[in-house]
Short mmCIF file of C-alpha atoms in Angstrom, two decimals:
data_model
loop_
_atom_site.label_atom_id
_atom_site.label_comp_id
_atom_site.label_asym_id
_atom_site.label_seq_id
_atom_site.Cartn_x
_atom_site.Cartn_y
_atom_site.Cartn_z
CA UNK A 1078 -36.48 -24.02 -113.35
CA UNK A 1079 -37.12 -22.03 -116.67
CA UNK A 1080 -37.30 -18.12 -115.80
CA UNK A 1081 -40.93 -17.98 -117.37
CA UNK A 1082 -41.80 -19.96 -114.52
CA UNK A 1083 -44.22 -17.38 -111.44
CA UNK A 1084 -43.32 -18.13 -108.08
CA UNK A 1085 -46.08 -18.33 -105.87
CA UNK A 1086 -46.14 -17.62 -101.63
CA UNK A 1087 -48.77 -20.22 -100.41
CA UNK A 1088 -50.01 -20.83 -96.89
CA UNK A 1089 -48.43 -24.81 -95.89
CA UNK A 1090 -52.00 -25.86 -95.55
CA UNK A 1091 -52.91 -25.30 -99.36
CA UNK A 1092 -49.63 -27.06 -100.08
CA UNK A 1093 -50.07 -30.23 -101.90
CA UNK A 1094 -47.79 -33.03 -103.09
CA UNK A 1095 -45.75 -32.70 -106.38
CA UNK A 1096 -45.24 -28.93 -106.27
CA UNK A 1097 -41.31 -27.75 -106.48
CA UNK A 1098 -40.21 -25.16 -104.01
CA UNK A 1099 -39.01 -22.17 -105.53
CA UNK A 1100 -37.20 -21.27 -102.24
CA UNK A 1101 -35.26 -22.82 -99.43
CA UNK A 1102 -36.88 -23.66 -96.31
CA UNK A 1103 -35.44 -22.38 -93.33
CA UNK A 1104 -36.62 -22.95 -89.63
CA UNK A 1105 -36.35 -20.13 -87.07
CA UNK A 1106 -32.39 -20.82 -86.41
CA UNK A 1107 -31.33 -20.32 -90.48
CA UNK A 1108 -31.64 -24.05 -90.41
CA UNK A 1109 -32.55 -25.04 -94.09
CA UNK A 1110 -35.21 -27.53 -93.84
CA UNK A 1111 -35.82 -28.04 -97.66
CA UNK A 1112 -33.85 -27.05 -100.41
CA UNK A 1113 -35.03 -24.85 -103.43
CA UNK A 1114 -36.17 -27.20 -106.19
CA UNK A 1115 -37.03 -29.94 -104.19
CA UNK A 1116 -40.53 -31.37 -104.58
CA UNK A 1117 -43.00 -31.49 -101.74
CA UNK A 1118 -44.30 -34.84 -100.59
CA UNK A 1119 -47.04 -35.57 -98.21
CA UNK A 1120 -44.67 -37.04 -95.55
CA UNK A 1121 -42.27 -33.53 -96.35
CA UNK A 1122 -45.10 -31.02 -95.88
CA UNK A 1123 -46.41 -32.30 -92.72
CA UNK A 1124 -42.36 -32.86 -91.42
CA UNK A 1125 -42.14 -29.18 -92.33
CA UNK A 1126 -45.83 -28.06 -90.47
CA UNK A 1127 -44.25 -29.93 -87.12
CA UNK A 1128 -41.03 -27.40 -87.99
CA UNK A 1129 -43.19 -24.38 -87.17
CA UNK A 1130 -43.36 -23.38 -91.04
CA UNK A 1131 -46.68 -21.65 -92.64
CA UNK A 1132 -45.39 -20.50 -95.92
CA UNK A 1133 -43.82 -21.80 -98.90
CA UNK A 1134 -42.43 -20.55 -101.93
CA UNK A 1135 -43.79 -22.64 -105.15
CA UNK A 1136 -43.21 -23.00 -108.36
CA UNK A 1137 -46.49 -22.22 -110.97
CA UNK A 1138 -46.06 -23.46 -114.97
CA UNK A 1139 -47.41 -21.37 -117.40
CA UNK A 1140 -49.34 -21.86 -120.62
CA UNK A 1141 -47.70 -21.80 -123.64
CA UNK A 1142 -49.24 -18.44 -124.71
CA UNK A 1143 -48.21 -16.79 -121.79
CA UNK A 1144 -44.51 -17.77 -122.39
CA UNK A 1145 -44.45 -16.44 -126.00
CA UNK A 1146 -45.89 -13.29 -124.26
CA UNK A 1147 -43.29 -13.27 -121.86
CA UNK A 1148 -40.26 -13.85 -124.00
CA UNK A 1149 -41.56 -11.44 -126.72
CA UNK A 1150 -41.37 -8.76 -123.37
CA UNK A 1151 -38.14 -9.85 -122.37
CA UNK A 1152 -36.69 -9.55 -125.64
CA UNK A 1153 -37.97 -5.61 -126.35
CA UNK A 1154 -36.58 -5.14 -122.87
CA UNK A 1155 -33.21 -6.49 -123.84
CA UNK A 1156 -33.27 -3.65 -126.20
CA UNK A 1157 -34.07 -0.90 -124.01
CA UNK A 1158 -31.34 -1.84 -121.69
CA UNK A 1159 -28.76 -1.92 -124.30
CA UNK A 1160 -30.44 1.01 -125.84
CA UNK A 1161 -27.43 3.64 -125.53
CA UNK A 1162 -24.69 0.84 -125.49
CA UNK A 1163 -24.55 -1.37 -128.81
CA UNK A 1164 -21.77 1.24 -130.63
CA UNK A 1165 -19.38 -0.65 -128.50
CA UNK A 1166 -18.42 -3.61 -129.78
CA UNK A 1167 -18.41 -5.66 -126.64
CA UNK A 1168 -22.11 -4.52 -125.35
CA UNK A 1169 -23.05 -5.57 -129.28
CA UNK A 1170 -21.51 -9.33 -128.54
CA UNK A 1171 -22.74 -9.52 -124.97
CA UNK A 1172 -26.63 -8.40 -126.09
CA UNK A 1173 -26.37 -11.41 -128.83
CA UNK A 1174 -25.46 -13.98 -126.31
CA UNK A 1175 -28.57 -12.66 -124.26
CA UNK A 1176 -30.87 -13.43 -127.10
CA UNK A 1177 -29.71 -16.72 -127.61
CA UNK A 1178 -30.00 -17.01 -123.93
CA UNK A 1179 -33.57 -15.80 -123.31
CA UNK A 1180 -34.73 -17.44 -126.24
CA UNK A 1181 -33.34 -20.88 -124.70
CA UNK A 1182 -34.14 -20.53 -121.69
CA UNK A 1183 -37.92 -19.63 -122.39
CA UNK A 1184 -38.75 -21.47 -125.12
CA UNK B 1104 -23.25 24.20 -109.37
CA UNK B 1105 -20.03 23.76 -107.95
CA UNK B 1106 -18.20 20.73 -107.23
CA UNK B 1107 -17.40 18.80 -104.28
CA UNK B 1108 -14.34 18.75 -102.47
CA UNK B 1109 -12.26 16.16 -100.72
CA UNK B 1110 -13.47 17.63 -97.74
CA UNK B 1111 -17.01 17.03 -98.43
CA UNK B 1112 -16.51 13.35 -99.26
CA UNK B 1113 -14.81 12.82 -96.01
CA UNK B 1114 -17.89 14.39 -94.16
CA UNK B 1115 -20.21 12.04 -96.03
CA UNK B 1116 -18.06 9.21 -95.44
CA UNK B 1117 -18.42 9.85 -91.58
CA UNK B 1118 -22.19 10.54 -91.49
CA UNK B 1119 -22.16 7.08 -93.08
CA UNK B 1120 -23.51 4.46 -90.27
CA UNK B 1121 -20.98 2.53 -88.91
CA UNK B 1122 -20.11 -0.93 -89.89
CA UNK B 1123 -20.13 -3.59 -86.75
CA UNK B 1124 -16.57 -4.23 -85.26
CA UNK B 1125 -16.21 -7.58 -86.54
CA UNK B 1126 -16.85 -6.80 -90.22
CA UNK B 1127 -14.02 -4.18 -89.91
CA UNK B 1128 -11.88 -6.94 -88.23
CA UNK B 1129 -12.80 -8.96 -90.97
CA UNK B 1130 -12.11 -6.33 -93.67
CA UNK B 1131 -8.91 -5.42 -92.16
CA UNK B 1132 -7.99 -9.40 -92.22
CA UNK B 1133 -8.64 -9.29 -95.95
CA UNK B 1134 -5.14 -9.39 -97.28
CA UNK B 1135 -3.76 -11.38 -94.00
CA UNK B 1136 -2.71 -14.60 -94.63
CA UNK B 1137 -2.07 -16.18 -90.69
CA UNK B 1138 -5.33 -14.78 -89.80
CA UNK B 1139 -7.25 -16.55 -86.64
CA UNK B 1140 -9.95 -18.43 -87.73
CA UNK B 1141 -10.89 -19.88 -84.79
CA UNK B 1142 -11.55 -16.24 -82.80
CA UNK B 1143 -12.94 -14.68 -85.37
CA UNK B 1144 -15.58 -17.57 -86.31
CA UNK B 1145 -16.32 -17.10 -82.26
CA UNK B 1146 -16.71 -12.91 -82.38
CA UNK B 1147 -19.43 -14.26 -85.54
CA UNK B 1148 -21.11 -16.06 -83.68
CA UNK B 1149 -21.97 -13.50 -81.19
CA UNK B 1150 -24.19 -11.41 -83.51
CA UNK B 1151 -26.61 -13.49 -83.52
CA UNK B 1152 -28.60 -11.70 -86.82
CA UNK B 1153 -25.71 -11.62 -88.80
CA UNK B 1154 -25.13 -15.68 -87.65
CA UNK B 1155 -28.09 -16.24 -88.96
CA UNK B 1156 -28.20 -14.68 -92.26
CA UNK B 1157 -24.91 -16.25 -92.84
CA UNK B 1158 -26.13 -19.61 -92.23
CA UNK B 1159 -29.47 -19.21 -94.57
CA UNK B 1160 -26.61 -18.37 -97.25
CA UNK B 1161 -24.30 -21.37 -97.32
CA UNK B 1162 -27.62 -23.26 -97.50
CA UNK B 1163 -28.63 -21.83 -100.31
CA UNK B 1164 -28.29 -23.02 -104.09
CA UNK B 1165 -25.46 -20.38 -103.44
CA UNK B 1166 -23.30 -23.26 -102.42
CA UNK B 1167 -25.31 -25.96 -103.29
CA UNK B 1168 -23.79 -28.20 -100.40
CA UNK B 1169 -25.90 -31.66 -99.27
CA UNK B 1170 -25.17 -31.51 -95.94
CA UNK B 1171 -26.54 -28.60 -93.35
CA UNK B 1172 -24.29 -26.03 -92.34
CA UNK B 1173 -24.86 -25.27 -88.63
CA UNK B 1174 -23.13 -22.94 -87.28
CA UNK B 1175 -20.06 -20.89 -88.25
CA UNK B 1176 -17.32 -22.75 -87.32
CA UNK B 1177 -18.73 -25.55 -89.08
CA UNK B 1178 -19.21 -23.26 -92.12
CA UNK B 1179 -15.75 -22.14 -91.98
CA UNK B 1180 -14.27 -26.02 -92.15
CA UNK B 1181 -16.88 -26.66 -95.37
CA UNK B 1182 -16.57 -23.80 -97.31
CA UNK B 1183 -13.44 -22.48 -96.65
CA UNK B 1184 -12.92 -18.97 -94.07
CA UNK B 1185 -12.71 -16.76 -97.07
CA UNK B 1186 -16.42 -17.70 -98.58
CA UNK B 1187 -17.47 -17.05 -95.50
CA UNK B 1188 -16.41 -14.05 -94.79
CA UNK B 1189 -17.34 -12.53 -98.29
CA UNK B 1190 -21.00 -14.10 -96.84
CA UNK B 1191 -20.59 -11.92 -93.71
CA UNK B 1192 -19.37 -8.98 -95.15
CA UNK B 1193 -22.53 -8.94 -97.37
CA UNK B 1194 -24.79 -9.34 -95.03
CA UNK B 1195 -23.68 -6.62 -92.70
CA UNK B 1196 -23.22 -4.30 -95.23
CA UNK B 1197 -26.69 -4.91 -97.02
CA UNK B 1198 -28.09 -4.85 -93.28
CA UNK B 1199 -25.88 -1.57 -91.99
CA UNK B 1200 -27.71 0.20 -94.67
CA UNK B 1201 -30.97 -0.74 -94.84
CA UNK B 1202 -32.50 1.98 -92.55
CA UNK B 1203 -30.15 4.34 -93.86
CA UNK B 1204 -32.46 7.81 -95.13
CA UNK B 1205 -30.75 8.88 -98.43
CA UNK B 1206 -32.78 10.74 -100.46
CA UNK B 1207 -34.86 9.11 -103.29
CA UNK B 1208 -31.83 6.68 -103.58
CA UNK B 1209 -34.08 3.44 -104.11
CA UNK B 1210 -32.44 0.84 -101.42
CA UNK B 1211 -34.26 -2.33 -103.02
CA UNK B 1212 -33.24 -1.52 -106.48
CA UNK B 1213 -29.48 -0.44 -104.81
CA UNK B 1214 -28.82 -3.71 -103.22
CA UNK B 1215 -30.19 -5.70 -105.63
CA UNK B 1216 -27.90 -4.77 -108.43
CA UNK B 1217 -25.30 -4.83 -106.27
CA UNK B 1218 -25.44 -8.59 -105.39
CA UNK B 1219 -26.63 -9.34 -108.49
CA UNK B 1220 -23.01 -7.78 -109.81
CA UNK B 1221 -21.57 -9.75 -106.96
CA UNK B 1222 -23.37 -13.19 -107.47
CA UNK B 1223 -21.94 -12.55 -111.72
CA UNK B 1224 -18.51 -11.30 -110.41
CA UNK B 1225 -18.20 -14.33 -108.22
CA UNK B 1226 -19.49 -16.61 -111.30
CA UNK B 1227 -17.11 -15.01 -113.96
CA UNK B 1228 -14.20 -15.44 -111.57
CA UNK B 1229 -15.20 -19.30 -111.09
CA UNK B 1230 -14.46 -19.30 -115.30
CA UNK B 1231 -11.34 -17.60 -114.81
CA UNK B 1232 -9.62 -19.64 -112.15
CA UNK B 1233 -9.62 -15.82 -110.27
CA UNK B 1234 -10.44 -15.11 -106.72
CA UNK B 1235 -14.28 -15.99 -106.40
CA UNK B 1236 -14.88 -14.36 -102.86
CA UNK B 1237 -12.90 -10.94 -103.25
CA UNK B 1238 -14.59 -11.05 -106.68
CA UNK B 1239 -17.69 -11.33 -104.60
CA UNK B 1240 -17.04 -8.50 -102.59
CA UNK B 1241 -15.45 -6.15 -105.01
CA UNK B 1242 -19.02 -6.70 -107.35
CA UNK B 1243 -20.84 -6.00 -104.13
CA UNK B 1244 -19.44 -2.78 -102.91
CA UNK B 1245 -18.66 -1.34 -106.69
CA UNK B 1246 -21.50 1.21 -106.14
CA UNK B 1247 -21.26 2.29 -103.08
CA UNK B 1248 -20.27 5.44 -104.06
CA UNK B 1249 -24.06 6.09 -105.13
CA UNK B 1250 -24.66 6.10 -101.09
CA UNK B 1251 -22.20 8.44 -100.15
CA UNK B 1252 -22.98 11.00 -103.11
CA UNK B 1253 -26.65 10.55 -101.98
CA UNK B 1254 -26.08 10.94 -98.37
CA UNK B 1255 -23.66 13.95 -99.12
CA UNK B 1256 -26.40 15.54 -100.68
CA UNK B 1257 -29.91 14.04 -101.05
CA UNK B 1258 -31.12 17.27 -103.36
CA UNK B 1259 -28.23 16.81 -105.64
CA UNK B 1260 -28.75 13.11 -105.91
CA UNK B 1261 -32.55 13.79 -107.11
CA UNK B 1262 -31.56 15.92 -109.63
CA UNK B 1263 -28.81 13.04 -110.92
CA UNK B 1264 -31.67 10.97 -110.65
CA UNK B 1265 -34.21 13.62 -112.92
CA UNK B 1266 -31.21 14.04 -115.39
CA UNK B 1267 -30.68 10.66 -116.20
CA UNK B 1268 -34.66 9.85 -116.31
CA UNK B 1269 -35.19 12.81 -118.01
CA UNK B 1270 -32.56 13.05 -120.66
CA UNK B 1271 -31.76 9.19 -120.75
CA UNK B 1272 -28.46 10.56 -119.55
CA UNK B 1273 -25.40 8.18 -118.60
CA UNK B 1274 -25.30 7.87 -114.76
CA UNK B 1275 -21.77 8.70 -114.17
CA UNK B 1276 -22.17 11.87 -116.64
CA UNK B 1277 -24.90 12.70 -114.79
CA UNK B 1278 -22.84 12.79 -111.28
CA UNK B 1279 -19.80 14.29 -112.40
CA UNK B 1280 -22.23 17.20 -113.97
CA UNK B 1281 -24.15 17.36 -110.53
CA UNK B 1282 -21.59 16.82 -108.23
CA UNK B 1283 -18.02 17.17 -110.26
CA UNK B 1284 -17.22 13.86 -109.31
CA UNK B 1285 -18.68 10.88 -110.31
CA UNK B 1286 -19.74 7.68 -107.45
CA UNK B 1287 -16.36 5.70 -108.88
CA UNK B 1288 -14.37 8.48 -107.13
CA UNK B 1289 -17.01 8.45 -104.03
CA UNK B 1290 -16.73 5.12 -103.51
CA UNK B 1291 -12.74 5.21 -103.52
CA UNK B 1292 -13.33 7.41 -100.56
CA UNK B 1293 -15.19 5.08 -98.28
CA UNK B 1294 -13.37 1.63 -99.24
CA UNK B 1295 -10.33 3.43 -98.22
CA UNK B 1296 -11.67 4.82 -95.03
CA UNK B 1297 -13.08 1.14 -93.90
CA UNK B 1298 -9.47 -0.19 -94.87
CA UNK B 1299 -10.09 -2.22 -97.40
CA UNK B 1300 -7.19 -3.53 -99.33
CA UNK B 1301 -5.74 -2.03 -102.54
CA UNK B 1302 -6.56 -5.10 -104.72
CA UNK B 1303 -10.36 -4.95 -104.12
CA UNK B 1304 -10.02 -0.53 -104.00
CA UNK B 1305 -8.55 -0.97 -107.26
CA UNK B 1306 -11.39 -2.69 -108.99
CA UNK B 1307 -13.25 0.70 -108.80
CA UNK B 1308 -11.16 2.08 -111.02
CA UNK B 1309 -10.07 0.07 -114.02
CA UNK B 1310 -8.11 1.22 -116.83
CA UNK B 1311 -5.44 2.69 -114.52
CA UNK B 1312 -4.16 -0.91 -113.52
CA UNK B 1313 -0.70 -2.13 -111.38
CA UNK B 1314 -0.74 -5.73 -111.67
CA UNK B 1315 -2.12 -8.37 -113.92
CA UNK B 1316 -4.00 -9.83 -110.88
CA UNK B 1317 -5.61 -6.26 -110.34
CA UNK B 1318 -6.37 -6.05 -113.87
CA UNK B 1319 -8.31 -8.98 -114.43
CA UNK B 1320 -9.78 -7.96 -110.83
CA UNK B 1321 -11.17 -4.56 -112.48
CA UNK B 1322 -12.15 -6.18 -115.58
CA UNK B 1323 -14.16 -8.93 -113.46
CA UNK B 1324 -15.93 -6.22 -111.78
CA UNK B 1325 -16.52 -4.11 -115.10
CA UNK B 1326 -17.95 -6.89 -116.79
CA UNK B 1327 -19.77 -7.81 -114.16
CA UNK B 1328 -22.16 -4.89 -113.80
CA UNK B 1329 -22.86 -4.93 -117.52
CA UNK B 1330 -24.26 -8.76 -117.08
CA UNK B 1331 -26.13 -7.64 -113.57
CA UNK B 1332 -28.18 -4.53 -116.09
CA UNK B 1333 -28.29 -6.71 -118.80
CA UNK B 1334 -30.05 -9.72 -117.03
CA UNK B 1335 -32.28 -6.99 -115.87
CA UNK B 1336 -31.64 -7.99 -112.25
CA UNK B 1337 -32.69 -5.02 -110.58
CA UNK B 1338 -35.29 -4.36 -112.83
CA UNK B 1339 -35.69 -0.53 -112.86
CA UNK B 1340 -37.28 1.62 -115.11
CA UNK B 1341 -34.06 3.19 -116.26
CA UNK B 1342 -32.03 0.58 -115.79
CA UNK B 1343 -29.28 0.80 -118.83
CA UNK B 1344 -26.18 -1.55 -119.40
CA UNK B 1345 -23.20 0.71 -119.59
CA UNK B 1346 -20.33 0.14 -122.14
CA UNK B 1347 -17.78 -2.64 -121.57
CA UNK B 1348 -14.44 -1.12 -122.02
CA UNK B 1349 -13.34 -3.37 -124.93
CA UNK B 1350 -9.82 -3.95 -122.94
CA UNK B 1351 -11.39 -5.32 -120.28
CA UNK B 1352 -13.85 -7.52 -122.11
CA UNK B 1353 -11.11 -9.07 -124.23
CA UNK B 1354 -8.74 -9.67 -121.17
CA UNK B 1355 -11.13 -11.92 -119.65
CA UNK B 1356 -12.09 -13.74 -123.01
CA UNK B 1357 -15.54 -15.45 -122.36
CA UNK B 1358 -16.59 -17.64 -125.09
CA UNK B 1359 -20.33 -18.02 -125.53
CA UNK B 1360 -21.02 -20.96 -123.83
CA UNK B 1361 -19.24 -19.70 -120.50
CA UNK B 1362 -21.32 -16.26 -120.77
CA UNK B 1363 -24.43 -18.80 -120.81
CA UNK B 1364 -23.23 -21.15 -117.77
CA UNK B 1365 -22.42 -17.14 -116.19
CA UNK B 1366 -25.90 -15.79 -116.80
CA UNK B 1367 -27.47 -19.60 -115.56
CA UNK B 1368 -25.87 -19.47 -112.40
CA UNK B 1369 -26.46 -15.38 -112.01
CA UNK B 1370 -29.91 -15.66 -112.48
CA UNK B 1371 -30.57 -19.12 -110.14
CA UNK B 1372 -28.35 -17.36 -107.21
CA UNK B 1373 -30.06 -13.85 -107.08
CA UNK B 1374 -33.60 -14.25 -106.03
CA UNK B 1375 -32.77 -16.38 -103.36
CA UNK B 1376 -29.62 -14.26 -102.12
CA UNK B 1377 -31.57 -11.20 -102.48
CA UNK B 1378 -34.80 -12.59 -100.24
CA UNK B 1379 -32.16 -13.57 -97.69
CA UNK B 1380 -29.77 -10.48 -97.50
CA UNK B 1381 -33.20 -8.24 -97.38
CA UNK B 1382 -33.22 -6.91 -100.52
CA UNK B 1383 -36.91 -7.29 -101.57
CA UNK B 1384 -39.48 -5.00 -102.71
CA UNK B 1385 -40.12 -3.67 -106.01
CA UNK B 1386 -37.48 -1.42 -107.51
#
């Protein structure tokens, strides 16, 4: 899962085959039904509509565009956070790694 | 304004809410090594909420385990009696507190930096061959201090709050100037009144170390909350990573690609743990 990625709360019924679960499935005991990640199938969402589930947390790609947007935001917030801290030399080394990281992970 | 006294701490501590029985049992078992197992998994099981929550966390990506956990004992024989009781202790804690009236103290934004910390603590401690679940805990409860400073006074806490949004001011500046002591100090107080053992006490207070075990303990937990601001896990508007004491960032040593695997595993852990715990909502 790339953290660009928006996860979505849909009703079971609008559920459809191929999405990824962006969250565990649990039944009313804690019992995890379906593990986050896991890709829905039509014999998995109607196992997990006799389990008593409605909702399920999914997975939505985004357009290219929207990514750049996103990791251009990510990276001015990066500074902000580390706004008052990069005179010490370990908050300098620690915000580098975090570029490399969002630009890795988002790109 | 004039500071607070040992006195006043000790009041706040009490007007605290309480803990449930077993997590004190628990806490108090922390540095036991014969502990029961067996009685303990069974006093659990009896809260059936906390059961619960439990459960939904050693089947999350948390653990990542194939099989389903089903009930505590069982969790106890997979994942070991210490994991799990770093899993209850976080979930009565984040659950004790969740109705508790503090001020403007945001709870979502709270908790959520605090297991994020604890989720990074845990990971860095993985790289270090260190003690994952008191990491766990010790990233967790590094804060608390915020609660009781808030709860001693939720006026005093608002103007923290107005000093640091208003002058970008460091938070622990900010206390000490409001309250003459900062939440470190605070939340030395309240680990020490639930019992907590030295080890995890001392991670609140690094610089001032006994043992190289503590040490690396402190530095774990330092480090820790850096990562949790600087992966913008909480996500609040004045958010701000604080500065890594360079001692403690060189004594754990993290070469870049274990601060990527850290940050990875962080980031894949906290939504989930955070929509399970209860701590949800916009910060």
């Amino acid at each position: 899962m790339v953290s660009t990625d928006i996860f979505l709360e849909i009703d079971l019924e609008d559920a459809a085959p191929g999405m990824t679960l962006a969250q565990a499935v649990f039944d009313e005991a804690g019992v995890c039904l379906m593990a986050s990640g896991s890709v829905l199938s039509d014999k998995s969402i109607q196992a997990l509509k006799k389990r008593g589930t409605h909702v399920v947390q999914i997975v939505a790609p985004v357009s290219d565009e929207k990514r750049e947007a996103v990791l251009a935001a990510s990276l001015a917030r990066l500074d902000e956070l580390f706004m008052h801290s990069k005179d010490s030399l370990p908050n300098r080394k620690l915000f580098e790694s975090l570029l490399r990281y969002r630009r890795e992970t988002m790109s | 304004m004039s500071g607070l006294t040992e006195q006043d701490i000790a009041g706040a501590v009490l007007r605290l809410p309480a803990l449930p029985n077993i997590v004190l049992e628990l806490i108090h078992a922390l540095d036991d090594k014969d502990v029961d197992t067996h009685t303990l998994a069974q006093k659990i099981s009896y809260d059936q909420t906390l059961t619960a929550k439990v459960l939904r966390l050693a089947n999350s990506s948390f653990y990542g385990m194939q099989s389903k956990i089903g009930s505590i004992p069982h969790a106890i024989t997979v994942l070991g009696f210490n994991s799990v009781r770093s899993l209850v202790l976080a979930a009565a804690v984040v659950d004790t507190f969740a109705d508790h009236a503090s001020g403007d103290l945001d709870h979502a934004h709270f908790w959520k930096h605090a297991i994020g910390t604890a989720l990074c603590a845990k990971a860095i401690a993985a790289h270090r061959s260190a003690n994952q679940d008191q990491s766990f805990i010790a990233g967790l409860l590094h804060n608390i201090g915020r609660l009781v400073l808030a709860t001693c006074s939720p006026l005093r806490y608002r103007d923290v709050l107005q000093r640091c949004a208003q002058h970008d001011e460091d938070l622990l500046a900010a206390e000490t100037h409001v309250f003459g002591i900062d939440h470190k100090a605070a939340g030395k107080a309240v680990l020490e009144y639930w019992k907590f053992p030295a080890t995890i006490i001392g991670t609140l207070v690094s610089g001032q170390v006994a043992s190289p075990a503590q040490g690396d303990a402190a530095a774990i937990a330092a480090v820790a909350d850096a990562i949790a601001y600087a992966l913008d896990l909480s996500g609040g508007q004045y958010d701000r990573v604080p500065s890594i004491p360079a001692p403690d960032w060189d004594r754990l040593a993290l070469n870049e690609a274990a601060l990527q695997e850290i940050f990875a595993t962080t980031e894949t852990q906290f939504e989930e743990a955070c929509a399970i715990l209860g701590a949800t909502g916009k910060a």
